[in-house]
Structure formats: structure tokens, C-alpha cells
């Protein structure tokens, strides 16, 4: 994935949203006896640009959350928690994809997708998702269904690629100086990506300790862990060279501190997993801790979305 190493420095295209209204106010000021024209731009309408990007981020997270919960359920780890996560995850994917296509005022997405290219991509994603949803539901009904579990596993990389591409389309379409600044898009992107990576780590760890993993999967897990740690440092402290600002509010800073609080514990658990020494209790705790991090990162993405609307 090219965006995985935080393709954070890449310039995002700027578009002007048709739904946004700009009111220009002109004032004449006497400066050294000469009139000076000042233009003040006032933002009058929020068409849900940030919400659409958060929704795209959520689909990307779900592309990894669903395989992780299937793997844990199929292997009998935290069965109650796995069922709850898989049930909510499949329902969310349906609801969020539909909202991006047709709009959903309750999600803050005003109106359906108007750009035909984006709409076609959403429709294609929904079509790709349907057999995966059916397989996930089959595992819910029968956790021992290995064929359905494998169907979901096989979707992990494909759906990550598809949802990531859709997200890049949404970022390109809705990042604009009227509704959503490029710096805000960058923070939304990284926060959403961190949520996704908690589930990628959870999935990769599950496949390793369940006996399905190999050296390549262990290497992938190491890479994902390193990327997560790198991005957490950037979000917590700022990394101007790649366009990431420090936390803009004390609330966001506090949430980020919570996410990073037990990271050493998690990396210790992952080392135990790679050594083939993880018992059922440790597997369940790792699953639960990574899920807690995912939910906290999703909260942070919502806080960034709310902060991005500070001009309204």
C-alpha cells in the first residue's frame, strides 16, 4: 500500500464544493489616506465533507475489522466480543456504504454522491462486499465454517485496497479551502488509518497464532506495528515535514495519550504471539486491547472532523 507509510506528504488535489456557499464582504479601510479592499470569506453551509471522509475511513477500518473478528470467532477467542464486533461491523459496512452513495442526514452526510466517478466506485465496492458479507454472516451462524472464514480472509487485502482507493477519491473530491482544509484532511486520514491498523494488527496476529501464518505474515505484522508507532508519534508530537500538525486541542491530545498508554504491553503480547507462546487468555486480551484502541482512534477522527468545522 503506498499510503501505508503515511503517504502523508503527498499533496491532495483541491476542489471547490458546489454545495458550499461563499459570501464575500468588502470593506474599505483608510490606510495612509488610501482605500484598501478587504475580502472576508464566510462559510455558510456544511455539506458534510469531513463526515464523508470519516465514513470512507470507517469502511477502510471495517475491511480489516471484519476479518479480525471472523478469525477470533472461528478460533473460539472472546466469542461474545467477536460476535458483537462482527455483527456490528457487517451492519456498519452496509449502512456507511449506502450513506456515501445516497446520503444520510443522521451521519452528517448531506445528499447523495453527485460525482459519477465516485458513485460508480461506491457501487462497485458494494458489489464486491456482498459475497464477503454473506460469508461473514455464515461464520456468525456457524463459527466452525472454515470455507466461509477463508472467503473473508481472502478479502482482507483486496478490500483494503478498494476502500483505500475510494477514500483517496473522497479526499480528492471533498478537500477544498471552502469546507475542508488540506491540513485537516491529513489529520483525518492519519487518525482513520490508525484505527484501521489496530485491526490489521489484530487480524495478522490471529492468523499467526492460529497456525495459518508464515514468515511473510510475521514480516507484515512487524511492518504494521512499526507504521502504527511511527504515526502515533507524529500525531502526538507533530511532524511538520510530512504535514502533520500537533494535536489542535487538549481533548485530542488526551485521547492520543490514552491510545499510546499501553502500547508497550501490546508489543510485548505480539512478541509472545510471534514466539508461538500465546495462550487463549493472552489472545483474548490482545484482541480486546486492540479493539479498544480502534474505538478510541475512531473517537479521535470524530474530534478532528468536528475541529475541521471551526469556520462554520
PDB file of N, CA, C and O in Angstrom, residues 98-170:
ATOM      1  N   UNK A  98     -24.000   2.749   1.943  1.00  0.00           N
ATOM      2  CA  UNK A  98     -25.244   3.324   1.437  1.00  0.00           C
ATOM      3  C   UNK A  98     -25.297   4.832   1.688  1.00  0.00           C
ATOM      4  O   UNK A  98     -25.754   5.596   0.836  1.00  0.00           O
ATOM      5  N   UNK A  99     -24.823   5.260   2.854  1.00  0.00           N
ATOM      6  CA  UNK A  99     -24.825   6.689   3.173  1.00  0.00           C
ATOM      7  C   UNK A  99     -23.936   7.471   2.206  1.00  0.00           C
ATOM      8  O   UNK A  99     -24.299   8.570   1.764  1.00  0.00           O
ATOM      9  N   UNK A 100     -22.775   6.918   1.888  1.00  0.00           N
ATOM     10  CA  UNK A 100     -21.897   7.605   0.943  1.00  0.00           C
ATOM     11  C   UNK A 100     -22.529   7.699  -0.442  1.00  0.00           C
ATOM     12  O   UNK A 100     -22.345   8.689  -1.150  1.00  0.00           O
ATOM     13  N   UNK A 101     -23.286   6.684  -0.807  1.00  0.00           N
ATOM     14  CA  UNK A 101     -23.904   6.681  -2.128  1.00  0.00           C
ATOM     15  C   UNK A 101     -25.160   7.549  -2.177  1.00  0.00           C
ATOM     16  O   UNK A 101     -25.343   8.336  -3.106  1.00  0.00           O
ATOM     17  N   UNK A 102     -25.990   7.442  -1.147  1.00  0.00           N
ATOM     18  CA  UNK A 102     -27.315   8.075  -1.195  1.00  0.00           C
ATOM     19  C   UNK A 102     -27.517   9.196  -0.194  1.00  0.00           C
ATOM     20  O   UNK A 102     -28.553   9.881  -0.233  1.00  0.00           O
ATOM     21  N   UNK A 103     -26.550   9.384   0.700  1.00  0.00           N
ATOM     22  CA  UNK A 103     -26.687  10.410   1.726  1.00  0.00           C
ATOM     23  C   UNK A 103     -27.360   9.859   2.961  1.00  0.00           C
ATOM     24  O   UNK A 103     -28.119   8.892   2.908  1.00  0.00           O
ATOM     25  N   UNK A 104     -27.068  10.489   4.104  1.00  0.00           N
ATOM     26  CA  UNK A 104     -27.693  10.108   5.367  1.00  0.00           C
ATOM     27  C   UNK A 104     -27.522  11.271   6.332  1.00  0.00           C
ATOM     28  O   UNK A 104     -26.429  11.510   6.839  1.00  0.00           O
ATOM     29  N   UNK A 105     -28.607  11.981   6.571  1.00  0.00           N
ATOM     30  CA  UNK A 105     -28.530  13.180   7.406  1.00  0.00           C
ATOM     31  C   UNK A 105     -28.100  12.840   8.825  1.00  0.00           C
ATOM     32  O   UNK A 105     -27.402  13.627   9.478  1.00  0.00           O
ATOM     33  N   UNK A 106     -28.492  11.663   9.319  1.00  0.00           N
ATOM     34  CA  UNK A 106     -28.112  11.276  10.680  1.00  0.00           C
ATOM     35  C   UNK A 106     -26.604  11.091  10.809  1.00  0.00           C
ATOM     36  O   UNK A 106     -26.051  11.242  11.899  1.00  0.00           O
ATOM     37  N   UNK A 107     -25.940  10.752   9.708  1.00  0.00           N
ATOM     38  CA  UNK A 107     -24.483  10.611   9.712  1.00  0.00           C
ATOM     39  C   UNK A 107     -23.793  11.918   9.314  1.00  0.00           C
ATOM     40  O   UNK A 107     -22.572  11.960   9.195  1.00  0.00           O
ATOM     41  N   UNK A 108     -24.567  12.956   9.089  1.00  0.00           N
ATOM     42  CA  UNK A 108     -23.989  14.231   8.687  1.00  0.00           C
ATOM     43  C   UNK A 108     -23.556  14.269   7.242  1.00  0.00           C
ATOM     44  O   UNK A 108     -22.767  15.139   6.847  1.00  0.00           O
ATOM     45  N   UNK A 109     -24.063  13.352   6.421  1.00  0.00           N
ATOM     46  CA  UNK A 109     -23.726  13.315   5.000  1.00  0.00           C
ATOM     47  C   UNK A 109     -24.921  13.857   4.234  1.00  0.00           C
ATOM     48  O   UNK A 109     -25.970  13.202   4.149  1.00  0.00           O
ATOM     49  N   UNK A 110     -24.774  15.045   3.720  1.00  0.00           N
ATOM     50  CA  UNK A 110     -25.892  15.773   3.126  1.00  0.00           C
ATOM     51  C   UNK A 110     -26.011  15.434   1.646  1.00  0.00           C
ATOM     52  O   UNK A 110     -25.165  15.802   0.835  1.00  0.00           O
ATOM     53  N   UNK A 111     -27.046  14.694   1.281  1.00  0.00           N
ATOM     54  CA  UNK A 111     -27.292  14.373  -0.124  1.00  0.00           C
ATOM     55  C   UNK A 111     -26.455  13.215  -0.612  1.00  0.00           C
ATOM     56  O   UNK A 111     -25.447  12.831  -0.008  1.00  0.00           O
ATOM     57  N   UNK A 112     -26.897  12.640  -1.724  1.00  0.00           N
ATOM     58  CA  UNK A 112     -26.174  11.537  -2.332  1.00  0.00           C
ATOM     59  C   UNK A 112     -24.918  12.003  -3.048  1.00  0.00           C
ATOM     60  O   UNK A 112     -24.687  13.201  -3.234  1.00  0.00           O
ATOM     61  N   UNK A 113     -24.104  11.049  -3.453  1.00  0.00           N
ATOM     62  CA  UNK A 113     -22.860  11.361  -4.172  1.00  0.00           C
ATOM     63  C   UNK A 113     -23.206  11.896  -5.553  1.00  0.00           C
ATOM     64  O   UNK A 113     -23.920  11.265  -6.322  1.00  0.00           O
ATOM     65  N   UNK A 114     -22.676  13.077  -5.874  1.00  0.00           N
ATOM     66  CA  UNK A 114     -23.022  13.741  -7.128  1.00  0.00           C
ATOM     67  C   UNK A 114     -22.005  13.501  -8.236  1.00  0.00           C
ATOM     68  O   UNK A 114     -22.339  13.614  -9.414  1.00  0.00           O
ATOM     69  N   UNK A 115     -20.776  13.168  -7.856  1.00  0.00           N
ATOM     70  CA  UNK A 115     -19.778  12.924  -8.896  1.00  0.00           C
ATOM     71  C   UNK A 115     -19.913  11.481  -9.377  1.00  0.00           C
ATOM     72  O   UNK A 115     -19.791  10.530  -8.592  1.00  0.00           O
ATOM     73  N   UNK A 116     -20.180  11.315 -10.646  1.00  0.00           N
ATOM     74  CA  UNK A 116     -20.485   9.997 -11.184  1.00  0.00           C
ATOM     75  C   UNK A 116     -19.343   9.011 -10.968  1.00  0.00           C
ATOM     76  O   UNK A 116     -19.567   7.845 -10.622  1.00  0.00           O
ATOM     77  N   UNK A 117     -18.094   9.450 -11.132  1.00  0.00           N
ATOM     78  CA  UNK A 117     -16.965   8.542 -10.977  1.00  0.00           C
ATOM     79  C   UNK A 117     -16.910   7.963  -9.567  1.00  0.00           C
ATOM     80  O   UNK A 117     -16.669   6.764  -9.380  1.00  0.00           O
ATOM     81  N   UNK A 118     -17.156   8.813  -8.566  1.00  0.00           N
ATOM     82  CA  UNK A 118     -17.145   8.343  -7.191  1.00  0.00           C
ATOM     83  C   UNK A 118     -18.318   7.420  -6.928  1.00  0.00           C
ATOM     84  O   UNK A 118     -18.181   6.388  -6.257  1.00  0.00           O
ATOM     85  N   UNK A 119     -19.497   7.775  -7.459  1.00  0.00           N
ATOM     86  CA  UNK A 119     -20.684   6.943  -7.266  1.00  0.00           C
ATOM     87  C   UNK A 119     -20.481   5.542  -7.848  1.00  0.00           C
ATOM     88  O   UNK A 119     -20.851   4.535  -7.231  1.00  0.00           O
ATOM     89  N   UNK A 120     -19.880   5.478  -9.032  1.00  0.00           N
ATOM     90  CA  UNK A 120     -19.619   4.178  -9.662  1.00  0.00           C
ATOM     91  C   UNK A 120     -18.666   3.353  -8.801  1.00  0.00           C
ATOM     92  O   UNK A 120     -18.841   2.134  -8.638  1.00  0.00           O
ATOM     93  N   UNK A 121     -17.676   4.002  -8.213  1.00  0.00           N
ATOM     94  CA  UNK A 121     -16.726   3.278  -7.365  1.00  0.00           C
ATOM     95  C   UNK A 121     -17.404   2.749  -6.100  1.00  0.00           C
ATOM     96  O   UNK A 121     -17.126   1.631  -5.656  1.00  0.00           O
ATOM     97  N   UNK A 122     -18.292   3.546  -5.524  1.00  0.00           N
ATOM     98  CA  UNK A 122     -19.027   3.086  -4.345  1.00  0.00           C
ATOM     99  C   UNK A 122     -19.905   1.889  -4.704  1.00  0.00           C
ATOM    100  O   UNK A 122     -19.971   0.896  -3.964  1.00  0.00           O
ATOM    101  N   UNK A 123     -20.582   1.976  -5.840  1.00  0.00           N
ATOM    102  CA  UNK A 123     -21.434   0.862  -6.285  1.00  0.00           C
ATOM    103  C   UNK A 123     -20.619  -0.409  -6.499  1.00  0.00           C
ATOM    104  O   UNK A 123     -21.051  -1.512  -6.132  1.00  0.00           O
ATOM    105  N   UNK A 124     -19.425  -0.260  -7.089  1.00  0.00           N
ATOM    106  CA  UNK A 124     -18.557  -1.421  -7.315  1.00  0.00           C
ATOM    107  C   UNK A 124     -18.082  -2.012  -5.989  1.00  0.00           C
ATOM    108  O   UNK A 124     -17.982  -3.239  -5.833  1.00  0.00           O
ATOM    109  N   UNK A 125     -17.795  -1.140  -5.027  1.00  0.00           N
ATOM    110  CA  UNK A 125     -17.370  -1.611  -3.708  1.00  0.00           C
ATOM    111  C   UNK A 125     -18.490  -2.409  -3.038  1.00  0.00           C
ATOM    112  O   UNK A 125     -18.249  -3.472  -2.451  1.00  0.00           O
ATOM    113  N   UNK A 126     -19.710  -1.906  -3.135  1.00  0.00           N
ATOM    114  CA  UNK A 126     -20.858  -2.605  -2.545  1.00  0.00           C
ATOM    115  C   UNK A 126     -21.016  -3.991  -3.187  1.00  0.00           C
ATOM    116  O   UNK A 126     -21.262  -4.987  -2.493  1.00  0.00           O
ATOM    117  N   UNK A 127     -20.855  -4.059  -4.503  1.00  0.00           N
ATOM    118  CA  UNK A 127     -20.968  -5.346  -5.200  1.00  0.00           C
ATOM    119  C   UNK A 127     -19.884  -6.320  -4.739  1.00  0.00           C
ATOM    120  O   UNK A 127     -20.143  -7.524  -4.556  1.00  0.00           O
ATOM    121  N   UNK A 128     -18.673  -5.825  -4.530  1.00  0.00           N
ATOM    122  CA  UNK A 128     -17.577  -6.681  -4.046  1.00  0.00           C
ATOM    123  C   UNK A 128     -17.818  -7.134  -2.607  1.00  0.00           C
ATOM    124  O   UNK A 128     -17.430  -8.239  -2.218  1.00  0.00           O
ATOM    125  N   UNK A 129     -18.456  -6.287  -1.834  1.00  0.00           N
ATOM    126  CA  UNK A 129     -18.695  -6.548  -0.424  1.00  0.00           C
ATOM    127  C   UNK A 129     -19.759  -7.628  -0.190  1.00  0.00           C
ATOM    128  O   UNK A 129     -19.666  -8.394   0.769  1.00  0.00           O
ATOM    129  N   UNK A 130     -20.737  -7.724  -1.050  1.00  0.00           N
ATOM    130  CA  UNK A 130     -21.891  -8.589  -0.786  1.00  0.00           C
ATOM    131  C   UNK A 130     -21.522 -10.051  -0.523  1.00  0.00           C
ATOM    132  O   UNK A 130     -21.996 -10.639   0.463  1.00  0.00           O
ATOM    133  N   UNK A 131     -20.668 -10.715  -1.331  1.00  0.00           N
ATOM    134  CA  UNK A 131     -20.305 -12.106  -1.004  1.00  0.00           C
ATOM    135  C   UNK A 131     -19.482 -12.221   0.275  1.00  0.00           C
ATOM    136  O   UNK A 131     -19.537 -13.253   0.962  1.00  0.00           O
ATOM    137  N   UNK A 132     -18.729 -11.172   0.607  1.00  0.00           N
ATOM    138  CA  UNK A 132     -17.945 -11.181   1.841  1.00  0.00           C
ATOM    139  C   UNK A 132     -18.883 -11.077   3.038  1.00  0.00           C
ATOM    140  O   UNK A 132     -18.720 -11.785   4.050  1.00  0.00           O
ATOM    141  N   UNK A 133     -19.896 -10.215   2.925  1.00  0.00           N
ATOM    142  CA  UNK A 133     -20.903 -10.112   3.980  1.00  0.00           C
ATOM    143  C   UNK A 133     -21.602 -11.455   4.188  1.00  0.00           C
ATOM    144  O   UNK A 133     -21.793 -11.895   5.323  1.00  0.00           O
ATOM    145  N   UNK A 134     -21.953 -12.104   3.092  1.00  0.00           N
ATOM    146  CA  UNK A 134     -22.624 -13.400   3.202  1.00  0.00           C
ATOM    147  C   UNK A 134     -21.736 -14.418   3.913  1.00  0.00           C
ATOM    148  O   UNK A 134     -22.215 -15.204   4.754  1.00  0.00           O
ATOM    149  N   UNK A 135     -20.448 -14.407   3.611  1.00  0.00           N
ATOM    150  CA  UNK A 135     -19.519 -15.335   4.259  1.00  0.00           C
ATOM    151  C   UNK A 135     -19.364 -15.002   5.738  1.00  0.00           C
ATOM    152  O   UNK A 135     -19.303 -15.908   6.587  1.00  0.00           O
ATOM    153  N   UNK A 136     -19.295 -13.705   6.059  1.00  0.00           N
ATOM    154  CA  UNK A 136     -19.174 -13.291   7.467  1.00  0.00           C
ATOM    155  C   UNK A 136     -20.402 -13.726   8.260  1.00  0.00           C
ATOM    156  O   UNK A 136     -20.290 -14.214   9.400  1.00  0.00           O
ATOM    157  N   UNK A 137     -21.584 -13.570   7.669  1.00  0.00           N
ATOM    158  CA  UNK A 137     -22.818 -13.983   8.338  1.00  0.00           C
ATOM    159  C   UNK A 137     -22.852 -15.507   8.501  1.00  0.00           C
ATOM    160  O   UNK A 137     -23.335 -16.032   9.521  1.00  0.00           O
ATOM    161  N   UNK A 138     -22.304 -16.224   7.518  1.00  0.00           N
ATOM    162  CA  UNK A 138     -22.232 -17.684   7.632  1.00  0.00           C
ATOM    163  C   UNK A 138     -21.375 -18.088   8.825  1.00  0.00           C
ATOM    164  O   UNK A 138     -21.700 -19.048   9.542  1.00  0.00           O
ATOM    165  N   UNK A 139     -20.278 -17.357   9.076  1.00  0.00           N
ATOM    166  CA  UNK A 139     -19.434 -17.648  10.242  1.00  0.00           C
ATOM    167  C   UNK A 139     -20.174 -17.298  11.532  1.00  0.00           C
ATOM    168  O   UNK A 139     -20.046 -18.004  12.547  1.00  0.00           O
ATOM    169  N   UNK A 140     -20.949 -16.228  11.500  1.00  0.00           N
ATOM    170  CA  UNK A 140     -21.763 -15.896  12.672  1.00  0.00           C
ATOM    171  C   UNK A 140     -22.720 -17.046  13.008  1.00  0.00           C
ATOM    172  O   UNK A 140     -22.926 -17.393  14.170  1.00  0.00           O
ATOM    173  N   UNK A 141     -23.306 -17.620  11.967  1.00  0.00           N
ATOM    174  CA  UNK A 141     -24.260 -18.707  12.172  1.00  0.00           C
ATOM    175  C   UNK A 141     -23.582 -20.025  12.529  1.00  0.00           C
ATOM    176  O   UNK A 141     -24.145 -20.846  13.249  1.00  0.00           O
ATOM    177  N   UNK A 142     -22.361 -20.208  12.034  1.00  0.00           N
ATOM    178  CA  UNK A 142     -21.616 -21.437  12.309  1.00  0.00           C
ATOM    179  C   UNK A 142     -20.126 -21.105  12.375  1.00  0.00           C
ATOM    180  O   UNK A 142     -19.427 -21.122  11.353  1.00  0.00           O
ATOM    181  N   UNK A 143     -19.619 -20.779  13.566  1.00  0.00           N
ATOM    182  CA  UNK A 143     -18.208 -20.381  13.692  1.00  0.00           C
ATOM    183  C   UNK A 143     -17.211 -21.413  13.193  1.00  0.00           C
ATOM    184  O   UNK A 143     -16.051 -21.066  12.914  1.00  0.00           O
ATOM    185  N   UNK A 144     -17.626 -22.667  13.050  1.00  0.00           N
ATOM    186  CA  UNK A 144     -16.699 -23.702  12.564  1.00  0.00           C
ATOM    187  C   UNK A 144     -16.606 -23.740  11.042  1.00  0.00           C
ATOM    188  O   UNK A 144     -15.828 -24.532  10.490  1.00  0.00           O
ATOM    189  N   UNK A 145     -17.343 -22.876  10.356  1.00  0.00           N
ATOM    190  CA  UNK A 145     -17.384 -22.867   8.886  1.00  0.00           C
ATOM    191  C   UNK A 145     -16.055 -22.335   8.330  1.00  0.00           C
ATOM    192  O   UNK A 145     -15.875 -21.131   8.118  1.00  0.00           O
ATOM    193  N   UNK A 146     -15.122 -23.242   8.078  1.00  0.00           N
ATOM    194  CA  UNK A 146     -13.772 -22.860   7.640  1.00  0.00           C
ATOM    195  C   UNK A 146     -13.772 -22.251   6.243  1.00  0.00           C
ATOM    196  O   UNK A 146     -12.996 -21.329   5.960  1.00  0.00           O
ATOM    197  N   UNK A 147     -14.629 -22.760   5.359  1.00  0.00           N
ATOM    198  CA  UNK A 147     -14.650 -22.242   3.985  1.00  0.00           C
ATOM    199  C   UNK A 147     -15.101 -20.791   3.967  1.00  0.00           C
ATOM    200  O   UNK A 147     -14.518 -19.953   3.257  1.00  0.00           O
ATOM    201  N   UNK A 148     -16.131 -20.464   4.762  1.00  0.00           N
ATOM    202  CA  UNK A 148     -16.606 -19.080   4.803  1.00  0.00           C
ATOM    203  C   UNK A 148     -15.570 -18.174   5.460  1.00  0.00           C
ATOM    204  O   UNK A 148     -15.357 -17.032   5.027  1.00  0.00           O
ATOM    205  N   UNK A 149     -14.921 -18.687   6.513  1.00  0.00           N
ATOM    206  CA  UNK A 149     -13.863 -17.893   7.148  1.00  0.00           C
ATOM    207  C   UNK A 149     -12.753 -17.588   6.148  1.00  0.00           C
ATOM    208  O   UNK A 149     -12.261 -16.450   6.069  1.00  0.00           O
ATOM    209  N   UNK A 150     -12.373 -18.557   5.343  1.00  0.00           N
ATOM    210  CA  UNK A 150     -11.315 -18.349   4.355  1.00  0.00           C
ATOM    211  C   UNK A 150     -11.748 -17.347   3.288  1.00  0.00           C
ATOM    212  O   UNK A 150     -10.925 -16.555   2.804  1.00  0.00           O
ATOM    213  N   UNK A 151     -13.017 -17.354   2.924  1.00  0.00           N
ATOM    214  CA  UNK A 151     -13.521 -16.354   1.967  1.00  0.00           C
ATOM    215  C   UNK A 151     -13.307 -14.949   2.510  1.00  0.00           C
ATOM    216  O   UNK A 151     -12.883 -14.037   1.785  1.00  0.00           O
ATOM    217  N   UNK A 152     -13.579 -14.777   3.798  1.00  0.00           N
ATOM    218  CA  UNK A 152     -13.366 -13.459   4.418  1.00  0.00           C
ATOM    219  C   UNK A 152     -11.881 -13.145   4.487  1.00  0.00           C
ATOM    220  O   UNK A 152     -11.446 -12.018   4.173  1.00  0.00           O
ATOM    221  N   UNK A 153     -11.061 -14.120   4.894  1.00  0.00           N
ATOM    222  CA  UNK A 153      -9.612 -13.885   4.962  1.00  0.00           C
ATOM    223  C   UNK A 153      -9.075 -13.434   3.595  1.00  0.00           C
ATOM    224  O   UNK A 153      -8.251 -12.513   3.506  1.00  0.00           O
ATOM    225  N   UNK A 154      -9.534 -14.115   2.547  1.00  0.00           N
ATOM    226  CA  UNK A 154      -9.041 -13.808   1.203  1.00  0.00           C
ATOM    227  C   UNK A 154      -9.428 -12.406   0.747  1.00  0.00           C
ATOM    228  O   UNK A 154      -8.822 -11.865  -0.186  1.00  0.00           O
ATOM    229  N   UNK A 155     -10.422 -11.817   1.404  1.00  0.00           N
ATOM    230  CA  UNK A 155     -10.874 -10.467   1.026  1.00  0.00           C
ATOM    231  C   UNK A 155     -10.051  -9.367   1.678  1.00  0.00           C
ATOM    232  O   UNK A 155     -10.168  -8.197   1.292  1.00  0.00           O
ATOM    233  N   UNK A 156      -9.228  -9.732   2.665  1.00  0.00           N
ATOM    234  CA  UNK A 156      -8.608  -8.718   3.524  1.00  0.00           C
ATOM    235  C   UNK A 156      -7.791  -7.697   2.732  1.00  0.00           C
ATOM    236  O   UNK A 156      -7.997  -6.486   2.856  1.00  0.00           O
ATOM    237  N   UNK A 157      -6.873  -8.158   1.913  1.00  0.00           N
ATOM    238  CA  UNK A 157      -6.029  -7.238   1.150  1.00  0.00           C
ATOM    239  C   UNK A 157      -6.812  -6.556   0.030  1.00  0.00           C
ATOM    240  O   UNK A 157      -6.616  -5.362  -0.234  1.00  0.00           O
ATOM    241  N   UNK A 158      -7.689  -7.311  -0.608  1.00  0.00           N
ATOM    242  CA  UNK A 158      -8.463  -6.754  -1.725  1.00  0.00           C
ATOM    243  C   UNK A 158      -9.359  -5.619  -1.246  1.00  0.00           C
ATOM    244  O   UNK A 158      -9.409  -4.542  -1.850  1.00  0.00           O
ATOM    245  N   UNK A 159     -10.074  -5.849  -0.142  1.00  0.00           N
ATOM    246  CA  UNK A 159     -10.992  -4.822   0.352  1.00  0.00           C
ATOM    247  C   UNK A 159     -10.239  -3.637   0.958  1.00  0.00           C
ATOM    248  O   UNK A 159     -10.715  -2.497   0.909  1.00  0.00           O
ATOM    249  N   UNK A 160      -9.069  -3.908   1.515  1.00  0.00           N
ATOM    250  CA  UNK A 160      -8.261  -2.793   1.994  1.00  0.00           C
ATOM    251  C   UNK A 160      -7.864  -1.900   0.828  1.00  0.00           C
ATOM    252  O   UNK A 160      -7.929  -0.667   0.913  1.00  0.00           O
ATOM    253  N   UNK A 161      -7.468  -2.504  -0.281  1.00  0.00           N
ATOM    254  CA  UNK A 161      -7.085  -1.735  -1.460  1.00  0.00           C
ATOM    255  C   UNK A 161      -8.284  -0.959  -2.020  1.00  0.00           C
ATOM    256  O   UNK A 161      -8.171   0.230  -2.349  1.00  0.00           O
ATOM    257  N   UNK A 162      -9.430  -1.612  -2.107  1.00  0.00           N
ATOM    258  CA  UNK A 162     -10.613  -0.964  -2.674  1.00  0.00           C
ATOM    259  C   UNK A 162     -11.097   0.196  -1.795  1.00  0.00           C
ATOM    260  O   UNK A 162     -11.437   1.277  -2.297  1.00  0.00           O
ATOM    261  N   UNK A 163     -11.162  -0.037  -0.490  1.00  0.00           N
ATOM    262  CA  UNK A 163     -11.635   1.022   0.397  1.00  0.00           C
ATOM    263  C   UNK A 163     -10.624   2.163   0.481  1.00  0.00           C
ATOM    264  O   UNK A 163     -11.006   3.330   0.598  1.00  0.00           O
ATOM    265  N   UNK A 164      -9.347   1.837   0.409  1.00  0.00           N
ATOM    266  CA  UNK A 164      -8.318   2.891   0.415  1.00  0.00           C
ATOM    267  C   UNK A 164      -8.414   3.750  -0.841  1.00  0.00           C
ATOM    268  O   UNK A 164      -8.258   4.982  -0.779  1.00  0.00           O
ATOM    269  N   UNK A 165      -8.671   3.108  -1.973  1.00  0.00           N
ATOM    270  CA  UNK A 165      -8.799   3.874  -3.216  1.00  0.00           C
ATOM    271  C   UNK A 165     -10.034   4.772  -3.177  1.00  0.00           C
ATOM    272  O   UNK A 165      -9.986   5.935  -3.598  1.00  0.00           O
ATOM    273  N   UNK A 166     -11.137   4.237  -2.659  1.00  0.00           N
ATOM    274  CA  UNK A 166     -12.335   5.068  -2.528  1.00  0.00           C
ATOM    275  C   UNK A 166     -12.066   6.250  -1.616  1.00  0.00           C
ATOM    276  O   UNK A 166     -12.463   7.388  -1.910  1.00  0.00           O
ATOM    277  N   UNK A 167     -11.376   6.008  -0.514  1.00  0.00           N
ATOM    278  CA  UNK A 167     -11.058   7.093   0.408  1.00  0.00           C
ATOM    279  C   UNK A 167     -10.233   8.170  -0.280  1.00  0.00           C
ATOM    280  O   UNK A 167     -10.473   9.372  -0.083  1.00  0.00           O
ATOM    281  N   UNK A 168      -9.260   7.771  -1.092  1.00  0.00           N
ATOM    282  CA  UNK A 168      -8.445   8.767  -1.796  1.00  0.00           C
ATOM    283  C   UNK A 168      -9.301   9.589  -2.759  1.00  0.00           C
ATOM    284  O   UNK A 168      -9.078  10.792  -2.938  1.00  0.00           O
ATOM    285  N   UNK A 169     -10.296   8.951  -3.370  1.00  0.00           N
ATOM    286  CA  UNK A 169     -11.221   9.683  -4.243  1.00  0.00           C
ATOM    287  C   UNK A 169     -12.027  10.687  -3.433  1.00  0.00           C
ATOM    288  O   UNK A 169     -12.234  11.840  -3.861  1.00  0.00           O
ATOM    289  N   UNK A 170     -12.511  10.273  -2.273  1.00  0.00           N
ATOM    290  CA  UNK A 170     -13.293  11.173  -1.426  1.00  0.00           C
ATOM    291  C   UNK A 170     -12.440  12.333  -0.935  1.00  0.00           C
ATOM    292  O   UNK A 170     -12.897  13.482  -0.904  1.00  0.00           O
TER     293      UNK A 170
END
